[in-house]
PDB file of C-alpha atoms in Angstrom:
ATOM      1  CA  GLN A   9       0.000   0.000   0.000  1.00  0.00           C
ATOM      2  CA  VAL A  10       1.022   3.617  -0.451  1.00  0.00           C
ATOM      3  CA  GLU A  11       2.765   4.834   2.677  1.00  0.00           C
ATOM      4  CA  LEU A  12       4.850   7.731   3.903  1.00  0.00           C
ATOM      5  CA  VAL A  13       6.977   7.121   6.994  1.00  0.00           C
ATOM      6  CA  GLN A  14       8.590  10.072   8.752  1.00  0.00           C
ATOM      7  CA  SER A  15      11.555  10.307  11.073  1.00  0.00           C
ATOM      8  CA  GLY A  16      11.141  10.572  14.820  1.00  0.00           C
ATOM      9  CA  GLY A  17      10.517  13.547  17.064  1.00  0.00           C
ATOM     10  CA  GLU A  18      13.185  16.150  17.688  1.00  0.00           C
ATOM     11  CA  VAL A  19      13.972  18.647  20.441  1.00  0.00           C
ATOM     12  CA  LYS A  20      16.005  21.654  19.352  1.00  0.00           C
ATOM     13  CA  LYS A  21      17.272  24.842  20.909  1.00  0.00           C
ATOM     14  CA  PRO A  22      16.385  28.245  19.460  1.00  0.00           C
ATOM     15  CA  GLY A  23      18.620  29.094  16.537  1.00  0.00           C
ATOM     16  CA  ALA A  24      19.292  25.480  15.628  1.00  0.00           C
ATOM     17  CA  SER A  25      18.191  23.586  12.510  1.00  0.00           C
ATOM     18  CA  VAL A  26      16.124  20.459  12.088  1.00  0.00           C
ATOM     19  CA  LYS A  27      15.915  18.018   9.186  1.00  0.00           C
ATOM     20  CA  VAL A  28      12.894  15.731   8.921  1.00  0.00           C
ATOM     21  CA  SER A  29      12.793  12.802   6.520  1.00  0.00           C
ATOM     22  CA  CYS A  30       9.827  11.238   4.738  1.00  0.00           C
ATOM     23  CA  LYS A  31      10.277   7.830   3.097  1.00  0.00           C
ATOM     24  CA  ALA A  32       7.747   6.815   0.465  1.00  0.00           C
ATOM     25  CA  SER A  33       6.740   3.325  -0.600  1.00  0.00           C
ATOM     26  CA  GLY A  34       4.039   1.591  -2.604  1.00  0.00           C
ATOM     27  CA  TYR A  35       4.029   3.841  -5.683  1.00  0.00           C
ATOM     28  CA  THR A  36       6.290   5.302  -8.356  1.00  0.00           C
ATOM     29  CA  PHE A  37       8.148   7.879  -6.303  1.00  0.00           C
ATOM     30  CA  THR A  38       8.857  10.348  -9.114  1.00  0.00           C
ATOM     31  CA  SER A  39       5.236  10.490 -10.291  1.00  0.00           C
ATOM     32  CA  TYR A  40       3.947  12.650  -7.449  1.00  0.00           C
ATOM     33  CA  GLY A  41       5.069  15.773  -5.660  1.00  0.00           C
ATOM     34  CA  ILE A  42       5.393  15.947  -1.892  1.00  0.00           C
ATOM     35  CA  THR A  43       3.993  18.735   0.247  1.00  0.00           C
ATOM     36  CA  TRP A  44       4.982  19.630   3.813  1.00  0.00           C
ATOM     37  CA  VAL A  45       2.332  20.852   6.243  1.00  0.00           C
ATOM     38  CA  ARG A  46       2.706  21.769   9.893  1.00  0.00           C
ATOM     39  CA  GLN A  47       0.376  22.238  12.827  1.00  0.00           C
ATOM     40  CA  ALA A  48       1.438  24.269  15.835  1.00  0.00           C
ATOM     41  CA  PRO A  49      -0.241  23.560  19.188  1.00  0.00           C
ATOM     42  CA  ARG A  50      -3.887  24.663  19.168  1.00  0.00           C
ATOM     43  CA  GLN A  51      -3.504  26.003  15.626  1.00  0.00           C
ATOM     44  CA  GLY A  52      -4.722  24.924  12.209  1.00  0.00           C
ATOM     45  CA  LEU A  53      -2.890  23.304   9.327  1.00  0.00           C
ATOM     46  CA  GLU A  54      -0.257  25.450   7.643  1.00  0.00           C
ATOM     47  CA  TRP A  55       1.083  24.799   4.135  1.00  0.00           C
ATOM     48  CA  MET A  56       4.889  25.036   4.136  1.00  0.00           C
ATOM     49  CA  GLY A  57       5.814  24.173   0.583  1.00  0.00           C
ATOM     50  CA  TRP A  58       5.994  21.616  -2.173  1.00  0.00           C
ATOM     51  CA  ILE A  59       8.716  19.745  -4.023  1.00  0.00           C
ATOM     52  CA  ASN A  60       8.583  18.217  -7.467  1.00  0.00           C
ATOM     53  CA  VAL A  61      10.211  14.894  -6.731  1.00  0.00           C
ATOM     54  CA  TYR A  62      11.012  14.310 -10.405  1.00  0.00           C
ATOM     55  CA  ASN A  63      13.151  17.403 -10.986  1.00  0.00           C
ATOM     56  CA  GLY A  64      13.644  18.896  -7.519  1.00  0.00           C
ATOM     57  CA  ASN A  65      11.775  22.129  -8.226  1.00  0.00           C
ATOM     58  CA  THR A  66      10.341  23.704  -5.100  1.00  0.00           C
ATOM     59  CA  ASN A  67       7.753  26.268  -4.058  1.00  0.00           C
ATOM     60  CA  TYR A  68       7.917  27.549  -0.480  1.00  0.00           C
ATOM     61  CA  ALA A  69       5.548  29.547   1.670  1.00  0.00           C
ATOM     62  CA  GLN A  70       6.601  33.173   1.520  1.00  0.00           C
ATOM     63  CA  GLU A  71       6.786  33.430   5.305  1.00  0.00           C
ATOM     64  CA  LEU A  72       9.356  30.585   5.411  1.00  0.00           C
ATOM     65  CA  GLN A  73      11.489  31.707   2.463  1.00  0.00           C
ATOM     66  CA  GLY A  74      15.141  31.688   3.359  1.00  0.00           C
ATOM     67  CA  ARG A  75      14.701  29.285   6.279  1.00  0.00           C
ATOM     68  CA  VAL A  76      13.206  26.162   4.671  1.00  0.00           C
ATOM     69  CA  LYS A  77      14.747  23.772   2.195  1.00  0.00           C
ATOM     70  CA  MET A  78      13.140  20.688   0.685  1.00  0.00           C
ATOM     71  CA  THR A  79      15.219  18.070  -1.086  1.00  0.00           C
ATOM     72  CA  THR A  80      14.750  14.610  -2.488  1.00  0.00           C
ATOM     73  CA  ASP A  81      16.823  11.440  -2.789  1.00  0.00           C
ATOM     74  CA  THR A  82      15.389   9.286  -5.545  1.00  0.00           C
ATOM     75  CA  SER A  83      17.786   6.432  -4.739  1.00  0.00           C
ATOM     76  CA  THR A  84      16.027   5.898  -1.404  1.00  0.00           C
ATOM     77  CA  ASN A  85      12.566   7.323  -2.199  1.00  0.00           C
ATOM     78  CA  THR A  86      13.038   9.888   0.556  1.00  0.00           C
ATOM     79  CA  VAL A  87      12.161  13.564   0.802  1.00  0.00           C
ATOM     80  CA  TYR A  88      13.754  15.866   3.365  1.00  0.00           C
ATOM     81  CA  MET A  89      12.582  19.115   4.916  1.00  0.00           C
ATOM     82  CA  GLU A  90      15.161  21.274   6.660  1.00  0.00           C
ATOM     83  CA  LEU A  91      14.138  24.289   8.724  1.00  0.00           C
ATOM     84  CA  ARG A  92      16.824  26.666   9.979  1.00  0.00           C
ATOM     85  CA  SER A  93      17.007  29.366  12.642  1.00  0.00           C
ATOM     86  CA  LEU A  94      14.337  27.673  14.711  1.00  0.00           C
ATOM     87  CA  GLN A  95      12.235  29.728  17.119  1.00  0.00           C
ATOM     88  CA  SER A  96       9.693  28.699  19.715  1.00  0.00           C
ATOM     89  CA  ASP A  97       6.815  29.294  17.312  1.00  0.00           C
ATOM     90  CA  ASP A  98       8.259  26.615  15.020  1.00  0.00           C
ATOM     91  CA  THR A  99       7.213  24.056  17.624  1.00  0.00           C
ATOM     92  CA  ALA A 100       4.728  21.947  15.723  1.00  0.00           C
ATOM     93  CA  VAL A 101       3.864  18.580  14.261  1.00  0.00           C
ATOM     94  CA  TYR A 102       5.312  18.419  10.764  1.00  0.00           C
ATOM     95  CA  TYR A 103       3.616  16.256   8.135  1.00  0.00           C
ATOM     96  CA  CYS A 104       4.698  15.177   4.691  1.00  0.00           C
ATOM     97  CA  VAL A 105       1.931  14.264   2.288  1.00  0.00           C
ATOM     98  CA  ARG A 106       1.785  13.062  -1.283  1.00  0.00           C
ATOM     99  CA  GLY A 107       0.239  15.515  -3.704  1.00  0.00           C
ATOM    100  CA  GLY A 108      -0.230  19.257  -3.938  1.00  0.00           C
ATOM    101  CA  ARG A 109      -0.580  22.059  -6.455  1.00  0.00           C
ATOM    102  CA  GLY A 110      -4.306  21.539  -6.452  1.00  0.00           C
ATOM    103  CA  GLY A 111      -4.103  17.785  -6.366  1.00  0.00           C
ATOM    104  CA  PRO A 112      -5.490  16.077  -3.250  1.00  0.00           C
ATOM    105  CA  PHE A 113      -3.210  15.312  -0.318  1.00  0.00           C
ATOM    106  CA  ASP A 114      -3.168  11.551   0.194  1.00  0.00           C
ATOM    107  CA  PRO A 115      -1.741   9.749   2.039  1.00  0.00           C
ATOM    108  CA  TRP A 116      -0.184  11.659   4.926  1.00  0.00           C
ATOM    109  CA  GLY A 117       2.866  10.688   6.919  1.00  0.00           C
ATOM    110  CA  GLN A 118       2.366   9.971  10.599  1.00  0.00           C
ATOM    111  CA  GLY A 119       3.756  13.345  11.633  1.00  0.00           C
ATOM    112  CA  THR A 120       6.957  14.412  13.379  1.00  0.00           C
ATOM    113  CA  LEU A 121       6.856  16.536  16.518  1.00  0.00           C
ATOM    114  CA  VAL A 122       9.549  19.197  16.554  1.00  0.00           C
ATOM    115  CA  THR A 123       9.901  20.996  19.871  1.00  0.00           C
ATOM    116  CA  VAL A 124      11.956  24.184  20.085  1.00  0.00           C
ATOM    117  CA  SER A 125      12.893  25.011  23.640  1.00  0.00           C
ATOM    118  CA  ALA A 126      15.787  26.575  25.479  1.00  0.00           C
TER     119      ALA A 126
ATOM    120  CA  GLN B   6      -3.643  34.318  -0.407  1.00  0.00           C
ATOM    121  CA  SER B   7      -4.842  34.258   3.194  1.00  0.00           C
ATOM    122  CA  ALA B   8      -6.503  31.250   4.788  1.00  0.00           C
ATOM    123  CA  LEU B   9      -9.913  30.173   3.597  1.00  0.00           C
ATOM    124  CA  THR B  10     -12.669  30.991   6.081  1.00  0.00           C
ATOM    125  CA  GLN B  11     -14.550  28.259   7.947  1.00  0.00           C
ATOM    126  CA  PRO B  12     -16.834  28.401  10.980  1.00  0.00           C
ATOM    127  CA  ALA B  13     -14.891  27.646  14.137  1.00  0.00           C
ATOM    128  CA  SER B  14     -17.277  24.953  15.304  1.00  0.00           C
ATOM    129  CA  MET B  15     -20.443  23.062  14.414  1.00  0.00           C
ATOM    130  CA  SER B  16     -22.437  20.620  16.501  1.00  0.00           C
ATOM    131  CA  GLY B  17     -25.173  18.087  16.020  1.00  0.00           C
ATOM    132  CA  SER B  18     -26.770  15.063  17.611  1.00  0.00           C
ATOM    133  CA  PRO B  19     -26.169  11.509  16.382  1.00  0.00           C
ATOM    134  CA  GLY B  20     -28.171  10.830  13.243  1.00  0.00           C
ATOM    135  CA  GLN B  21     -28.511  14.481  12.288  1.00  0.00           C
ATOM    136  CA  SER B  22     -26.967  16.121   9.249  1.00  0.00           C
ATOM    137  CA  ILE B  23     -24.719  19.162   9.370  1.00  0.00           C
ATOM    138  CA  THR B  24     -23.331  21.349   6.604  1.00  0.00           C
ATOM    139  CA  PHE B  25     -20.560  23.884   6.909  1.00  0.00           C
ATOM    140  CA  SER B  26     -18.788  26.168   4.538  1.00  0.00           C
ATOM    141  CA  CYS B  27     -15.372  27.121   3.277  1.00  0.00           C
ATOM    142  CA  ASN B  28     -15.300  30.628   1.846  1.00  0.00           C
ATOM    143  CA  GLY B  29     -12.792  32.210  -0.474  1.00  0.00           C
ATOM    144  CA  SER B  30     -11.910  29.577  -3.029  1.00  0.00           C
ATOM    145  CA  SER B  31     -12.218  30.495  -6.678  1.00  0.00           C
ATOM    146  CA  SER B  32     -10.794  27.144  -7.768  1.00  0.00           C
ATOM    147  CA  ASP B  33     -12.743  23.918  -8.226  1.00  0.00           C
ATOM    148  CA  ARG B  34      -9.726  22.112  -6.800  1.00  0.00           C
ATOM    149  CA  VAL B  35     -11.089  22.054  -3.278  1.00  0.00           C
ATOM    150  CA  SER B  36     -10.419  19.143  -0.983  1.00  0.00           C
ATOM    151  CA  TRP B  37     -11.556  18.359   2.548  1.00  0.00           C
ATOM    152  CA  TYR B  38      -9.669  16.628   5.347  1.00  0.00           C
ATOM    153  CA  GLN B  39     -10.805  15.039   8.594  1.00  0.00           C
ATOM    154  CA  HIS B  40      -8.318  15.364  11.443  1.00  0.00           C
ATOM    155  CA  HIS B  41      -8.611  13.505  14.716  1.00  0.00           C
ATOM    156  CA  PRO B  42      -6.195  14.885  17.360  1.00  0.00           C
ATOM    157  CA  GLY B  43      -2.975  12.901  17.502  1.00  0.00           C
ATOM    158  CA  LYS B  44      -3.546  11.253  14.137  1.00  0.00           C
ATOM    159  CA  ALA B  45      -2.683  12.188  10.579  1.00  0.00           C
ATOM    160  CA  PRO B  46      -5.325  14.076   8.594  1.00  0.00           C
ATOM    161  CA  LYS B  47      -7.406  12.014   6.174  1.00  0.00           C
ATOM    162  CA  LEU B  48      -8.674  12.991   2.711  1.00  0.00           C
ATOM    163  CA  ILE B  49     -12.470  12.750   2.545  1.00  0.00           C
ATOM    164  CA  ILE B  50     -13.409  14.891  -0.499  1.00  0.00           C
ATOM    165  CA  PHE B  51     -11.400  16.020  -3.541  1.00  0.00           C
ATOM    166  CA  GLU B  52     -12.219  18.253  -6.498  1.00  0.00           C
ATOM    167  CA  ALA B  53     -15.059  19.744  -4.466  1.00  0.00           C
ATOM    168  CA  SER B  54     -17.448  16.798  -4.624  1.00  0.00           C
ATOM    169  CA  ASN B  55     -15.574  13.552  -5.231  1.00  0.00           C
ATOM    170  CA  ARG B  56     -15.202  10.953  -2.529  1.00  0.00           C
ATOM    171  CA  PRO B  57     -12.126   8.685  -2.426  1.00  0.00           C
ATOM    172  CA  SER B  58     -12.619   4.955  -2.353  1.00  0.00           C
ATOM    173  CA  GLY B  59     -13.236   3.759   1.190  1.00  0.00           C
ATOM    174  CA  VAL B  60     -14.652   7.031   2.525  1.00  0.00           C
ATOM    175  CA  SER B  61     -18.166   6.789   3.925  1.00  0.00           C
ATOM    176  CA  ASN B  62     -20.923   8.082   1.653  1.00  0.00           C
ATOM    177  CA  ARG B  63     -22.184  10.053   4.651  1.00  0.00           C
ATOM    178  CA  PHE B  64     -19.628  12.667   3.578  1.00  0.00           C
ATOM    179  CA  SER B  65     -20.485  14.819   0.579  1.00  0.00           C
ATOM    180  CA  GLY B  66     -19.129  18.041  -0.883  1.00  0.00           C
ATOM    181  CA  SER B  67     -20.357  20.782  -3.148  1.00  0.00           C
ATOM    182  CA  LYS B  68     -19.280  24.178  -4.430  1.00  0.00           C
ATOM    183  CA  SER B  69     -21.093  27.286  -5.543  1.00  0.00           C
ATOM    184  CA  GLY B  70     -19.202  30.377  -6.554  1.00  0.00           C
ATOM    185  CA  ASN B  71     -16.378  30.939  -4.097  1.00  0.00           C
ATOM    186  CA  THR B  72     -17.963  28.810  -1.365  1.00  0.00           C
ATOM    187  CA  ALA B  73     -17.358  25.110  -0.889  1.00  0.00           C
ATOM    188  CA  SER B  74     -19.479  23.093   1.525  1.00  0.00           C
ATOM    189  CA  LEU B  75     -19.108  19.811   3.360  1.00  0.00           C
ATOM    190  CA  THR B  76     -22.148  17.851   4.539  1.00  0.00           C
ATOM    191  CA  ILE B  77     -21.998  15.042   7.069  1.00  0.00           C
ATOM    192  CA  SER B  78     -25.180  12.988   7.031  1.00  0.00           C
ATOM    193  CA  GLY B  79     -26.261  10.628   9.803  1.00  0.00           C
ATOM    194  CA  LEU B  80     -23.770  12.099  12.245  1.00  0.00           C
ATOM    195  CA  GLN B  81     -21.826   9.454  14.212  1.00  0.00           C
ATOM    196  CA  PRO B  82     -19.730   9.831  17.385  1.00  0.00           C
ATOM    197  CA  GLU B  83     -16.585   9.009  15.386  1.00  0.00           C
ATOM    198  CA  ASP B  84     -17.235  12.034  13.159  1.00  0.00           C
ATOM    199  CA  GLU B  85     -16.179  14.313  16.027  1.00  0.00           C
ATOM    200  CA  ALA B  86     -12.975  15.820  14.666  1.00  0.00           C
ATOM    201  CA  ASP B  87     -11.512  18.901  13.040  1.00  0.00           C
ATOM    202  CA  TYR B  88     -12.265  19.439   9.358  1.00  0.00           C
ATOM    203  CA  TYR B  89     -10.162  21.509   6.978  1.00  0.00           C
ATOM    204  CA  CYS B  90     -10.804  22.585   3.431  1.00  0.00           C
ATOM    205  CA  CYS B  91      -7.913  23.247   1.077  1.00  0.00           C
ATOM    206  CA  SER B  92      -7.709  24.978  -2.276  1.00  0.00           C
ATOM    207  CA  TYR B  93      -5.081  25.917  -4.831  1.00  0.00           C
ATOM    208  CA  ALA B  94      -4.586  29.583  -5.585  1.00  0.00           C
ATOM    209  CA  GLY B  95      -1.710  31.822  -6.518  1.00  0.00           C
ATOM    210  CA  ALA B  96       0.718  28.931  -7.081  1.00  0.00           C
ATOM    211  CA  ARG B  97       0.239  27.571  -3.598  1.00  0.00           C
ATOM    212  CA  ASP B  98      -2.173  25.430  -1.639  1.00  0.00           C
ATOM    213  CA  VAL B  99      -4.129  27.196   1.091  1.00  0.00           C
ATOM    214  CA  PHE B 100      -5.894  25.578   4.032  1.00  0.00           C
ATOM    215  CA  GLY B 101      -9.075  26.750   5.650  1.00  0.00           C
ATOM    216  CA  THR B 102      -9.151  27.906   9.244  1.00  0.00           C
ATOM    217  CA  GLY B 103     -10.710  24.619  10.333  1.00  0.00           C
ATOM    218  CA  THR B 104     -14.084  23.597  11.784  1.00  0.00           C
ATOM    219  CA  LYS B 105     -14.398  21.570  14.964  1.00  0.00           C
ATOM    220  CA  VAL B 106     -17.361  19.209  14.705  1.00  0.00           C
ATOM    221  CA  ILE B 107     -18.903  18.267  18.038  1.00  0.00           C
ATOM    222  CA  VAL B 108     -21.270  15.318  18.320  1.00  0.00           C
ATOM    223  CA  LEU B 109     -23.644  16.024  21.196  1.00  0.00           C
TER     224      LEU B 109
END
């Protein structure tokens, strides 16, 4: 079955970086883009950006430009999301999900909790 | 594009039907997601009114103008969750503000 499996939770200090992985299985990896979405505590879902897994093209949320980087490794069917200069309001559950650019998001990874705390 | 607007909460008794809106989407590429706390969101409607295989037919979607709507028929206790719409606009996907459905 189609599945996205994310890396485990992380605790980071303010100013640090985090890199979350998302390993896909059950479909042709390069046929679909991957979107990253986050949810801060008691907040709604926030679109972070999208990567074209086939050619590596990306589109990031304007508010994260300069701090976020999405990459892909087609040899391992894995997508990575790196967020730099972490602040407390980056504390959130981060999800990868197949799809985007108007296409439905399905399926979702299980989520990765990133906690930013001094 | 700012977030799409949804009512903060809706409630209903078991067996009732509820409908709530998602305002601000000019695209027909609207999808809806059910999100139980602590779990990953789940796709329940895509392209405004299409239901993925395996999703209960108690969920239905529609769209008129810039407003998309989600109807839950025959409300069940397990339908208590947060619901988000999502649309594509301005080269990015945008989520709605979310609606908490409470089953009384």
